[in-house]
Coordinates of C-alpha atoms in Angstrom, one line a residue:
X32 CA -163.9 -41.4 -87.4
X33 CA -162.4 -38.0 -87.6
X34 CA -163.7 -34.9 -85.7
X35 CA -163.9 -31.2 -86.9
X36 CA -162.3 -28.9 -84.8
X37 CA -164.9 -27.4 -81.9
X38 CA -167.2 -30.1 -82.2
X39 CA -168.5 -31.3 -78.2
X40 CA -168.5 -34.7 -77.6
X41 CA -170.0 -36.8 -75.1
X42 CA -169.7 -39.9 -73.3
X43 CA -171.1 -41.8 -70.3
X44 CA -172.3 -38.1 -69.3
X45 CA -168.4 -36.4 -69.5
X46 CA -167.5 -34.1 -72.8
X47 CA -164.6 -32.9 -74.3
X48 CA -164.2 -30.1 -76.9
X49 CA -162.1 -31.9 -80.4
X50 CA -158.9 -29.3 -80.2
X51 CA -157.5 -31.2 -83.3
X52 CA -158.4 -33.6 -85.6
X53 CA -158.4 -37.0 -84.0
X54 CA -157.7 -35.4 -80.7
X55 CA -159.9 -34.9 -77.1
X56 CA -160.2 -35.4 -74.1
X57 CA -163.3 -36.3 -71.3
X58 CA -163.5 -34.6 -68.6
X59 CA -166.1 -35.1 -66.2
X60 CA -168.3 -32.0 -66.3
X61 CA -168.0 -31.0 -62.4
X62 CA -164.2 -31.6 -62.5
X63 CA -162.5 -27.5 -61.4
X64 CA -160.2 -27.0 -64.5
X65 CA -157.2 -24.2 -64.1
X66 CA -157.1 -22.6 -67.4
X67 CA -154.5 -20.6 -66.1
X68 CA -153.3 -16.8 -65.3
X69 CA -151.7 -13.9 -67.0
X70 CA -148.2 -13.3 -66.5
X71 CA -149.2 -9.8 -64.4
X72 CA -151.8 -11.9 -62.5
X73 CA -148.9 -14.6 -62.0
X74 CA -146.9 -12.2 -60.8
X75 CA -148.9 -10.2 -57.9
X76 CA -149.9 -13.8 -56.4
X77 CA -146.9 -15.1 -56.1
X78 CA -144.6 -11.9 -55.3
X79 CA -146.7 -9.6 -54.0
X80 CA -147.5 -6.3 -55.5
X81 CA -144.7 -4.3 -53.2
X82 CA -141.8 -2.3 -54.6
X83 CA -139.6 -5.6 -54.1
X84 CA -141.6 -7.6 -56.5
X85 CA -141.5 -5.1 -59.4
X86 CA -137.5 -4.9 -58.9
X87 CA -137.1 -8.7 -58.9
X88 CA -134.3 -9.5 -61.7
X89 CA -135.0 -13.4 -61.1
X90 CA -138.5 -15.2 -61.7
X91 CA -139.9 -18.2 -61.3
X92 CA -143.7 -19.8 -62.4
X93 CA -143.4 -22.9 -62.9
X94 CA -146.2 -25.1 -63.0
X95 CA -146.6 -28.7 -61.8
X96 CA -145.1 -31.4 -63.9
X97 CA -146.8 -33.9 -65.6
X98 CA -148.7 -36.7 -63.3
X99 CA -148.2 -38.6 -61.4
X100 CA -146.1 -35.6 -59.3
X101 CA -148.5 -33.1 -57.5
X102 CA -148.7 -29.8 -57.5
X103 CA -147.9 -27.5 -54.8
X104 CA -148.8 -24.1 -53.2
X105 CA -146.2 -22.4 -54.9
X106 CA -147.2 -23.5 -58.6
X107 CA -148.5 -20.8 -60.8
X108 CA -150.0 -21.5 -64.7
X109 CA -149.3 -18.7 -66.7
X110 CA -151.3 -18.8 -69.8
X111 CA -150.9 -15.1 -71.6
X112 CA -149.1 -12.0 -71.1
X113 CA -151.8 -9.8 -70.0
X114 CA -155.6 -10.6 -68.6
X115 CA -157.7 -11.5 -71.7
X116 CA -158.6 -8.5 -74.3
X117 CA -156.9 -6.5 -72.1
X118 CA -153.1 -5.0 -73.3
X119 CA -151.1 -2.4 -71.4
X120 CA -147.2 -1.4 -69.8
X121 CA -145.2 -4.1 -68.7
X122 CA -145.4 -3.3 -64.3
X123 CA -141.7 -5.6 -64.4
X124 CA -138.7 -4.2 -65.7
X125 CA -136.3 -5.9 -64.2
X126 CA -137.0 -9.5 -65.0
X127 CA -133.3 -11.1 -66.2
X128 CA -134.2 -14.6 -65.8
X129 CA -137.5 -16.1 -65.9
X130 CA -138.5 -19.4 -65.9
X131 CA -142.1 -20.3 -67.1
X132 CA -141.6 -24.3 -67.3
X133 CA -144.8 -26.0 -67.1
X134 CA -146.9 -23.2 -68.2
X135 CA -150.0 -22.9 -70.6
X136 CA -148.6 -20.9 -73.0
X137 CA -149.4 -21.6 -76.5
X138 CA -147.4 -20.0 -79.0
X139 CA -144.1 -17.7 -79.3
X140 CA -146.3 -14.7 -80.1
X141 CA -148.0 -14.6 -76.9
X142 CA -144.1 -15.5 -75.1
X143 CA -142.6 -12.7 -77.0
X144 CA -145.4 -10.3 -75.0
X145 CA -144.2 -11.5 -71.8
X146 CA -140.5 -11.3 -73.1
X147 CA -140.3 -7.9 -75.3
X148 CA -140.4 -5.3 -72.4
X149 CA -138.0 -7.2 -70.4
X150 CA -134.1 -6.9 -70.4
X151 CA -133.9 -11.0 -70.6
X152 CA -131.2 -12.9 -70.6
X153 CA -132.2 -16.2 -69.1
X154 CA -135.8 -17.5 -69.9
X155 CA -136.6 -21.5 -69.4
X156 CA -139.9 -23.2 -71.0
X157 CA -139.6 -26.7 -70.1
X158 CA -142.2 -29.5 -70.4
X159 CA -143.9 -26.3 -72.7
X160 CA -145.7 -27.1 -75.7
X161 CA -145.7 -24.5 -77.6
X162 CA -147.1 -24.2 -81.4
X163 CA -144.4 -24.3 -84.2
X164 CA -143.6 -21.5 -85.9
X165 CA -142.5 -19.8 -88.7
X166 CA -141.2 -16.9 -87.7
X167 CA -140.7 -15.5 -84.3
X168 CA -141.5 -11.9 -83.4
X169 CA -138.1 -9.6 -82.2
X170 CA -138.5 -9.3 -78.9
X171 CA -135.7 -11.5 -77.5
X172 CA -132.2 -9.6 -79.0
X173 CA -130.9 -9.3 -75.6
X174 CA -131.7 -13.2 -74.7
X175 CA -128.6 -15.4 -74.0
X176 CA -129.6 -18.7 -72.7
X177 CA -132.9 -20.4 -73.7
X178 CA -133.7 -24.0 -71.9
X179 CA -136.4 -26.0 -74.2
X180 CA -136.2 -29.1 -72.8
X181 CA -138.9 -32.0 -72.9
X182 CA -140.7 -29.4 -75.5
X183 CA -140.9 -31.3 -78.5
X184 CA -138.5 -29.2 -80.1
X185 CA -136.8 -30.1 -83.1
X186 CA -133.6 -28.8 -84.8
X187 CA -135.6 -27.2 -88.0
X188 CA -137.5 -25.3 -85.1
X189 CA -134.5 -24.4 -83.5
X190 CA -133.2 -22.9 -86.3
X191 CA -135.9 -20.2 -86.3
X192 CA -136.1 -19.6 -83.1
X193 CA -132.3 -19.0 -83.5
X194 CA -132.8 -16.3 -86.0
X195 CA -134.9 -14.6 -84.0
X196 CA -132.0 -14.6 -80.8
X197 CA -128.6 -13.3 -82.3
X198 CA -127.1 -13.0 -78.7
X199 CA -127.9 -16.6 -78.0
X200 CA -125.2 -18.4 -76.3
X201 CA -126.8 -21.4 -74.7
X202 CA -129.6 -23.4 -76.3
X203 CA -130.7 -26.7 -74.5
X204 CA -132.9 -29.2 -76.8
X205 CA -132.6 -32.7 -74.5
X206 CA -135.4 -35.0 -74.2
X207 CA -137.2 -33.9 -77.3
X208 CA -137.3 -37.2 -79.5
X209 CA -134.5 -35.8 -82.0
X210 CA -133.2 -38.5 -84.4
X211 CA -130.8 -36.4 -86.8
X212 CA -129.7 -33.2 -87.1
X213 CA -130.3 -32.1 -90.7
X214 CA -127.2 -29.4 -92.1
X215 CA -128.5 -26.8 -93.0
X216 CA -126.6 -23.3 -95.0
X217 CA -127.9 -20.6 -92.8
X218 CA -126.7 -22.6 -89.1
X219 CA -123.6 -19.6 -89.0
X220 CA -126.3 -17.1 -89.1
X221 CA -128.6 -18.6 -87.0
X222 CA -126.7 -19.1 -84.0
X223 CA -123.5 -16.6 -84.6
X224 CA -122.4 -16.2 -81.0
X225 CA -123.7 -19.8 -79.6
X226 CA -120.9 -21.3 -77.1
X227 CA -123.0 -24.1 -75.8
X228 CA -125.4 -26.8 -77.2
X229 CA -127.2 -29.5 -75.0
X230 CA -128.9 -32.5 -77.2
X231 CA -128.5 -35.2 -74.4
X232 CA -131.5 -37.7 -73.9
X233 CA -132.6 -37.2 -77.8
X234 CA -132.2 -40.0 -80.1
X235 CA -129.3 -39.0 -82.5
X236 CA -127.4 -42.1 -83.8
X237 CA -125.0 -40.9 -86.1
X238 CA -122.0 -39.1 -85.1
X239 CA -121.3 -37.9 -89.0
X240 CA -124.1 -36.1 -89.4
X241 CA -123.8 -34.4 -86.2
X242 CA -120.2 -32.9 -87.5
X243 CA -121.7 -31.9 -90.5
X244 CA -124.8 -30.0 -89.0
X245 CA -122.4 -28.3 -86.5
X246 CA -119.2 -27.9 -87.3
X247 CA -120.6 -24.5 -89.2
X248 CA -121.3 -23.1 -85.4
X249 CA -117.6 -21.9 -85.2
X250 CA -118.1 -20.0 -82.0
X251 CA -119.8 -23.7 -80.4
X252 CA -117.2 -24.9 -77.6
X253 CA -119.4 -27.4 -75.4
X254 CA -121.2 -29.9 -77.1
X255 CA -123.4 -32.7 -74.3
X256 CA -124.8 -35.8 -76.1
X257 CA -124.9 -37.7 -73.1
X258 CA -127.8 -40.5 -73.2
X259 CA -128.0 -40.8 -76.8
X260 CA -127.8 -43.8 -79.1
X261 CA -124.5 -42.8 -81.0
X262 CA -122.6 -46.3 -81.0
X263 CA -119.2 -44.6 -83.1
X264 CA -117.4 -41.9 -83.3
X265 CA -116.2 -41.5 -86.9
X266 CA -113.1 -39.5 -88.1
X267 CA -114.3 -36.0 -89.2
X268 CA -113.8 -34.1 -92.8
X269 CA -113.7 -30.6 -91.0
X270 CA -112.9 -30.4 -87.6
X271 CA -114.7 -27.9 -84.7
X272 CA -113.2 -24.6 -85.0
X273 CA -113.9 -24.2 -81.2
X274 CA -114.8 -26.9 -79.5
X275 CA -113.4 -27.7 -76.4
X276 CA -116.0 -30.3 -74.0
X277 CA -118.1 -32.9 -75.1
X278 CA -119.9 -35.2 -73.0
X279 CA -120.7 -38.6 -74.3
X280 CA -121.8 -40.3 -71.5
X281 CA -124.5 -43.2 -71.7
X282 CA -124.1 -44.1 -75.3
X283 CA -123.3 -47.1 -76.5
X284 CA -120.0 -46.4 -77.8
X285 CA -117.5 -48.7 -79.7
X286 CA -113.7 -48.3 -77.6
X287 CA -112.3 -48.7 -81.1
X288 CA -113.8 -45.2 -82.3
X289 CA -113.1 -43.0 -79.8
X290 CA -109.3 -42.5 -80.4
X291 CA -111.1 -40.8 -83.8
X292 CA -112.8 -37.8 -81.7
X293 CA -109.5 -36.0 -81.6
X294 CA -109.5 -35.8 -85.8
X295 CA -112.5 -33.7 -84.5
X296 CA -111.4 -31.4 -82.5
X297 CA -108.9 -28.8 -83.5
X298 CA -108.2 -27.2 -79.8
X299 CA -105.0 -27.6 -77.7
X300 CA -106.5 -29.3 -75.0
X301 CA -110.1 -30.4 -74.4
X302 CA -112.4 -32.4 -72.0
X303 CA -114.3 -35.6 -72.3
X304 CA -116.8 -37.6 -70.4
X305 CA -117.4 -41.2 -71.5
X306 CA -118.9 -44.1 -70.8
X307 CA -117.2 -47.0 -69.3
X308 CA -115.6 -48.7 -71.9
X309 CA -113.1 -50.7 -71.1
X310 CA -114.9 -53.0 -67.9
X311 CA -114.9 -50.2 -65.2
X312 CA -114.3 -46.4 -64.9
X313 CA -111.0 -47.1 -63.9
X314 CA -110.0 -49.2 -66.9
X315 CA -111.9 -46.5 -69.2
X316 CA -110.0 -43.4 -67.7
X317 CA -106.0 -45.0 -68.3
X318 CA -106.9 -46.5 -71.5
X319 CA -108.7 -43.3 -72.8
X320 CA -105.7 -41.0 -71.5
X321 CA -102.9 -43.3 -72.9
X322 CA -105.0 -43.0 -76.3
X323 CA -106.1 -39.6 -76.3
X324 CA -103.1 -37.3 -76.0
X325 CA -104.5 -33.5 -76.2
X326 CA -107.2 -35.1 -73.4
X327 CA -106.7 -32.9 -70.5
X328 CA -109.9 -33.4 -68.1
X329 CA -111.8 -37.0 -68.4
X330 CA -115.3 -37.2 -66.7
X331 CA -114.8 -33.8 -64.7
X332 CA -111.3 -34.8 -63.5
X333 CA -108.8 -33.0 -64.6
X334 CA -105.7 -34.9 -65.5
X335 CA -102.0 -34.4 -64.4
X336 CA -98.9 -35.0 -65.6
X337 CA -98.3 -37.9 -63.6
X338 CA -101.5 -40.0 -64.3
X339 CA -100.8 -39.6 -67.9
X340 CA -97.0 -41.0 -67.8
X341 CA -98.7 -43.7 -65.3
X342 CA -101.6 -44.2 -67.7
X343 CA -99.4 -44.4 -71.2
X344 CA -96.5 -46.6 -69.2
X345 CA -99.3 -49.1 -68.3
X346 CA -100.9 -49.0 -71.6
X347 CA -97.8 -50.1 -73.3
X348 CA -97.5 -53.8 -70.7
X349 CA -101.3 -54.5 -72.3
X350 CA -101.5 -53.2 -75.6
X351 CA -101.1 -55.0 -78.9
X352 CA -98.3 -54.0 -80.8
X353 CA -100.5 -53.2 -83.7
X354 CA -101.9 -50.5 -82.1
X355 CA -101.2 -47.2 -83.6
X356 CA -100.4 -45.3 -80.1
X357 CA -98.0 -48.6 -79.0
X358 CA -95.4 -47.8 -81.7
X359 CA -95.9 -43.4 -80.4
X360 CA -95.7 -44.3 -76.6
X361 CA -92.5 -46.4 -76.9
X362 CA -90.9 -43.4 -79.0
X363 CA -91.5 -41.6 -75.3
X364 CA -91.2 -44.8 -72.3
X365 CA -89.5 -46.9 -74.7
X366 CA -90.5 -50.7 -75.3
X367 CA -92.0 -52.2 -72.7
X368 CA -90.2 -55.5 -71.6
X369 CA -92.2 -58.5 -71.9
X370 CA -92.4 -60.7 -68.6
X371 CA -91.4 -64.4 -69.4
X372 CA -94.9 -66.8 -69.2
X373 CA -94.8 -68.6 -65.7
X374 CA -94.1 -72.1 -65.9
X375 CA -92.6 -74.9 -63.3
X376 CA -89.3 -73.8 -65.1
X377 CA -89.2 -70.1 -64.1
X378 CA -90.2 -70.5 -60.4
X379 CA -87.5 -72.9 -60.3
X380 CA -83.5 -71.6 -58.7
X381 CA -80.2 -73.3 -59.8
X382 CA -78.1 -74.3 -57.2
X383 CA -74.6 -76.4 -56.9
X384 CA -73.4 -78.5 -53.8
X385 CA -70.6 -80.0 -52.7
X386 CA -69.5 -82.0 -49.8
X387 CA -66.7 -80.2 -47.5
X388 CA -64.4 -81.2 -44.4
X389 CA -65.3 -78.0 -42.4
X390 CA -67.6 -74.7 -42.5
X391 CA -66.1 -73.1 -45.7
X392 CA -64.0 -69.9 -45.8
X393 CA -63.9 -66.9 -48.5
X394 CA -60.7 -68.9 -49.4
X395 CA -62.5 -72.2 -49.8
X396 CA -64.4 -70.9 -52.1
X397 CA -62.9 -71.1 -55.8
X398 CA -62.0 -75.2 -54.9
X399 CA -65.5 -75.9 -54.1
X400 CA -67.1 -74.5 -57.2
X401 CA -65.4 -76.2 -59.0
X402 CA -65.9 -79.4 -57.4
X403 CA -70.1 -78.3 -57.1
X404 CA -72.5 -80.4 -58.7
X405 CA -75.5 -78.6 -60.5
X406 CA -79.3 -79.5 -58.9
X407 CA -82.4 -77.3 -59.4
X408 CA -85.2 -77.2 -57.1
X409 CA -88.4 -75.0 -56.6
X410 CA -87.8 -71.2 -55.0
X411 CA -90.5 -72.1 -52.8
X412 CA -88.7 -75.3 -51.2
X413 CA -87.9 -75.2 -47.0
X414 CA -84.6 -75.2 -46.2
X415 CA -85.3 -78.7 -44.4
X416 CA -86.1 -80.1 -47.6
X417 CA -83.1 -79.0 -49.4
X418 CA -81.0 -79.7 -46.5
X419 CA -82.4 -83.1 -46.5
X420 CA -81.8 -83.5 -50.3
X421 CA -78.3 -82.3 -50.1
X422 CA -77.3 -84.5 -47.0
X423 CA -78.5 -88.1 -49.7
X424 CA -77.0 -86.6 -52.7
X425 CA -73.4 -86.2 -50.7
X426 CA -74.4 -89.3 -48.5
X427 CA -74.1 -87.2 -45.1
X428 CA -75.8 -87.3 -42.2
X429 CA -79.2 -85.6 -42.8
X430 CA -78.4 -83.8 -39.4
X431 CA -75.2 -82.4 -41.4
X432 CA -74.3 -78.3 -40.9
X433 CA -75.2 -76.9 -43.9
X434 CA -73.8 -73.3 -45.9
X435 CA -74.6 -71.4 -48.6
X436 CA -72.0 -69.8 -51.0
X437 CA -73.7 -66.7 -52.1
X438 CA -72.1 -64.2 -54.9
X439 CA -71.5 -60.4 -53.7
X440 CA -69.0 -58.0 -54.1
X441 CA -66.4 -57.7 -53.0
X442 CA -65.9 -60.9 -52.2
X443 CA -69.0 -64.3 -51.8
X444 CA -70.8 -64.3 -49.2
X445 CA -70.8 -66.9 -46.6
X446 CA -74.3 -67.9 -44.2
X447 CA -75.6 -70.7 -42.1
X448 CA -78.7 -71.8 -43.7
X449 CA -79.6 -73.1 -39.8
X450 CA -83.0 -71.6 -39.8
X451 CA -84.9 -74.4 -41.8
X452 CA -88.8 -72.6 -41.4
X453 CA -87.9 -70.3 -44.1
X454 CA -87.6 -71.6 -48.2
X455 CA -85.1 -71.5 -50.5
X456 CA -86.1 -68.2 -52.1
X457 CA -85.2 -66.0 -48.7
X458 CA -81.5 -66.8 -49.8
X459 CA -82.0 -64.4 -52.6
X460 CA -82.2 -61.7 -50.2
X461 CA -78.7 -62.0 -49.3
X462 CA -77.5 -61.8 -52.9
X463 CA -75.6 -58.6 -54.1
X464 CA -74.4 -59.4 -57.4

């Protein structure tokens, strides 16, 4: 059943007023309702009425957020500009940021009352629900940076508002429910001087129509989309004129498209915050540096000259060679050498023996390679072993002295392999050549 507007309804002895079709609420008749105060009223209970609070540049009345917080002694409602029927000068003059979050203010006409004898610059409504409009009265021109987050706020909205705020250079939208951005031809004049845009938490899933609703905003540099659904990046047709920070944060990104942001993005050098993508931050931070190469700060860090030879040099030993960047990195490292696969073969050292009369000398040496026979054994082999092995295949005494012939310059190099705890590999270290 639908409800005019006004009519009282009743039940199990509470009523509620219908404030829209299909809308109301019960509330128990004895229940203390605060239907709020004027901004002046707002003003002298929380900050007095002393010289001090009429030269405060900074304000805030903020009321209590939605349940289940609680309100405390310092929340204010503000509901209206001045007391009801009443009108009259402005008593603050100095107000450059307010903050009216919470409130129970209703429309922009009664927020452009408050605003239009104030020299603002900063004014916040969030968690605000105010009524859509058409067409906003002038009374913000000198307003900079306008937070309507968690105000149901949609982009066609924004675009009046924008109108109505040439100096506007900071415009928060998150948590409003936004699914797409519609382009629209008057977004240059709308929001001529806007530097900074903040869409995170909304609902946007396409990255292309983002570009094309935006890239108009030539004076936009930072662009946050953290906590949205956008799952690709996609290469764009016309690039940002400006634009030098996004954050992409908590979205479920594809790796593959990101490498396509820079096709975006006409400035030297920009910043990025991601998600992980690649198993851990770690991971996410070298692969997107060795990909990205105008990237100079990743998730608030900037990045030095250093971590990007270190981050491109260990991109190249995982990469495919397919990849686009592989075949551009090795132009700068050079081709990365492959390490041979490890098999029973590679941790395996060739050695020769052969049987002698008496230690050998540096002149002993050319006769008994060429007498050696060849036998391979595993690096990791005690020298008991190998002595053991040695003394059957030259039928010795397994108690036998045993030497090893070892090449350096300028001449081999003779030692006692008498120390039999250690394996065949420590003879390596003795190796110069």
């Amino acid at each position: 059943m639908t409800l005019p507007v006004g009519t009282r309804v009743a039940r199990r002895g509470d009523t509620a007023t219908v404030a829209a079709p299909r809308q109301g609420s019960f509330v128990p008749v004895s229940t203390r309702l605060n239907t709020g105060l004027s901004f002046v009223e707002a003003m002298a209970e929380k900050y007095g009425t002393g010289p001090e609070a009429y030269a405060r540049s900074v304000v805030s009345l903020v009321g209590a957020p939605p349940p289940p917080a609680l309100a405390d002694a310092s929340c204010v409602y503000v509901r209206c500009a001045f007391a009801d029927g009443t009108t009259g000068p402005m008593p603050y003059t100095h107000i450059e940021s307010l903050d009216l979050s919470c409130s129970l203010l209703a429309d922009w006409d009664e927020v452009a009352r408050i605003a239009a004898p104030l020299p603002l610059h900063t004014l916040v409504l969030q968690q605000v629900r105010l009524r859509r409009a058409t067409q906003v009265p002038a009374a913000f021109s000198q307003l900079q940076c306008l937070h309507l987050n968690d105000t149901r706020t949609d982009w066609a909205q924004a675009l009046v508002l924008g109108r109505a705020m040439p100096a506007l250079t900071t415009l928060q939208l998150a948590d409003n429910g936004i699914e797409a951005l519609s382009p629209s031809p008057d977004v240059a004049a709308a929001f001529p001087r806007l530097t900074s845009l903040h869409l995170g938490s909304n609902c946007l899933r396409s990255w292309h129509d983002l570009c094309a609703a935006l890239v108009p905003i030539t004076s936009l540099r930072q662009l946050l989309l953290h906590g949205n659904q956008l799952t690709s990046v996609t290469p764009a047709t016309r690039p940002f004129a400006q634009l030098d920070d996004v954050h992409l944060a908590a979205n479920p990104l594809e790796a593959a498209s990101v490498p396509c942001i820079e096709s975006c993005i006409t400035a030297p050098t920009y910043a990025l915050v991601l998600p992980p993508l690649q198993g851990d931050e770690k991971a996410t931070r070298w692969w997107a540096i060795a990909q990205l190469p105008r990237l100079a700060c990743l998730n608030h860090t900037p990045i030095s000259p250093q971590e990007r030879i270190d981050a491109e040099r260990y991109f190249l030993t995982v990469a495919s060679p397919d990849d686009v960047r592989f075949h551009v990195l090795c132009e700068v490292h050079g081709t990365p050498i492959r390490s041979a696969p490890r098999t029973l073969r590679s941790r395996m050292l060739d050695v020769s023996w052969v049987r002698a009369a008496h230690a050998p000398t540096t002149a002993d040496v050319p006769m008994l390679r060429a007498q050696a026979q060849p036998l391979s054994m595993l690096a990791t082999t005690p020298l008991r072993s190998v002595q053991r092995h040695v003394a059957k295949a030259c039928a010795a005494s397994r108690h036998a002295a045993l030497w090893a012939v070892l090449a350096a310059e300028p001449e081999p190099l003779i030692v006692a392999m008498d120390d039999v705890w250690h394996d065949l590999a420590c003879l390596t270290t003795y190796s110069y050549s």
